[in-house]
Every structure is written in C-alpha cells, then in structure tokens.
mmCIF file of C-alpha atoms in Angstrom:
data_model
loop_
_atom_site.group_PDB
_atom_site.id
_atom_site.type_symbol
_atom_site.label_atom_id
_atom_site.label_comp_id
_atom_site.label_asym_id
_atom_site.label_seq_id
_atom_site.Cartn_x
_atom_site.Cartn_y
_atom_site.Cartn_z
ATOM 1 C CA MET A 24 -56.369 -13.861 -22.645
ATOM 2 C CA GLY A 25 -54.203 -10.882 -21.789
ATOM 3 C CA LYS A 26 -52.563 -9.366 -18.711
ATOM 4 C CA GLN A 27 -54.598 -7.304 -16.527
ATOM 5 C CA TYR A 28 -52.901 -4.115 -15.239
ATOM 6 C CA LYS A 29 -54.037 -1.901 -12.299
ATOM 7 C CA LYS A 30 -54.744 1.713 -13.125
ATOM 8 C CA GLU A 31 -53.014 3.961 -10.629
ATOM 9 C CA LYS A 32 -54.740 7.151 -9.986
ATOM 10 C CA ASN A 33 -53.406 10.486 -8.206
ATOM 11 C CA LYS A 34 -49.685 9.220 -8.526
ATOM 12 C CA VAL A 35 -47.548 12.031 -7.091
ATOM 13 C CA ILE A 36 -44.344 12.891 -9.558
ATOM 14 C CA VAL A 37 -41.482 14.143 -7.879
ATOM 15 C CA VAL A 38 -38.480 15.855 -9.522
ATOM 16 C CA SER A 39 -35.245 16.093 -7.932
ATOM 17 C CA GLU A 40 -31.249 16.033 -8.165
ATOM 18 C CA PRO A 41 -29.949 12.581 -8.654
ATOM 19 C CA GLU A 42 -27.930 11.263 -5.718
ATOM 20 C CA PRO A 43 -24.104 10.614 -6.204
ATOM 21 C CA ALA A 44 -23.148 7.150 -6.772
ATOM 22 C CA TYR A 45 -20.261 7.336 -4.469
ATOM 23 C CA GLY A 46 -18.139 9.804 -2.327
ATOM 24 C CA LEU A 47 -20.802 11.282 -0.207
ATOM 25 C CA ALA A 48 -22.462 9.618 2.733
ATOM 26 C CA LYS A 49 -26.087 10.508 3.906
ATOM 27 C CA GLY A 50 -25.947 12.924 6.688
ATOM 28 C CA CYS A 51 -22.557 14.495 5.974
ATOM 29 C CA GLN A 52 -21.807 17.223 8.456
ATOM 30 C CA VAL A 53 -19.576 20.375 8.305
ATOM 31 C CA PRO A 54 -17.259 20.374 11.532
ATOM 32 C CA VAL A 55 -18.065 23.256 13.849
ATOM 33 C CA THR A 56 -15.275 25.069 15.453
ATOM 34 C CA ASP A 57 -15.290 27.428 18.437
ATOM 35 C CA LEU A 58 -13.334 30.080 16.521
ATOM 36 C CA SER A 59 -14.684 33.456 15.513
ATOM 37 C CA GLU A 60 -14.509 34.744 11.922
ATOM 38 C CA GLU A 61 -11.695 36.984 12.906
ATOM 39 C CA GLU A 62 -9.744 34.214 14.103
ATOM 40 C CA LEU A 63 -10.494 32.126 10.911
ATOM 41 C CA LEU A 64 -9.351 34.718 8.722
ATOM 42 C CA SER A 65 -6.145 35.802 10.502
ATOM 43 C CA GLY A 66 -4.032 33.286 8.905
ATOM 44 C CA THR A 67 -5.313 34.254 5.384
ATOM 45 C CA MET A 68 -4.302 37.058 2.959
ATOM 46 C CA SER A 69 -6.449 39.092 0.555
ATOM 47 C CA VAL A 70 -6.580 38.368 -3.128
ATOM 48 C CA ASP A 71 -4.862 41.612 -3.879
ATOM 49 C CA ALA A 72 -2.058 40.955 -1.356
ATOM 50 C CA TYR A 73 -1.371 37.599 -3.123
ATOM 51 C CA PHE A 74 -1.484 38.817 -6.624
ATOM 52 C CA ASP A 75 0.740 41.863 -5.498
ATOM 53 C CA GLU A 76 3.293 39.363 -4.063
ATOM 54 C CA LEU A 77 3.077 37.213 -7.030
ATOM 55 C CA ILE A 78 3.609 39.897 -9.367
ATOM 56 C CA SER A 79 6.872 41.374 -7.522
ATOM 57 C CA LEU A 80 8.296 37.734 -7.700
ATOM 58 C CA VAL A 81 7.660 37.565 -11.316
ATOM 59 C CA ARG A 82 9.254 40.851 -11.805
ATOM 60 C CA LYS A 83 12.229 39.978 -9.741
ATOM 61 C CA ASP A 84 12.694 36.732 -11.827
ATOM 62 C CA TYR A 85 12.407 38.594 -15.085
ATOM 63 C CA GLU A 86 14.711 41.673 -14.104
ATOM 64 C CA ASN A 87 17.758 39.128 -14.249
ATOM 65 C CA LEU A 88 17.109 38.143 -18.032
#
C-alpha cells in the first residue's frame, strides 16, 4: 500500500528575480520634487570640471616636492 499522488496538469512555470531578504519594502517609491532638471543640476559640476580641479590640486601638491 503506497501513497497516492494527484497528477497536476497545466501547471504554470514562472521565472523571476528573487526578492531581497531585507532592506527593501514592497512599494518603495522615489520622492517626487517640484524642481526642474535645470534647478536640480545647478548645484553640480561636470565630470571634466571635477577632474580638472582635482589634477590642479595634485599638481599644486607635487610642485613643492
């Protein structure tokens, strides 16, 4: 006398990314601001300007050696 198992037909198989174990709540939302893109970017500098300033500071440090 063995166990009787039901045969499942038409079972849907779904593949997806695993959910994080912690740190993210379902329904997280990014805060919406009323600032325009120009206003948001006004306090930033370009990558070129950043590295130009960084290189000038490094050169200033090394000219005294």
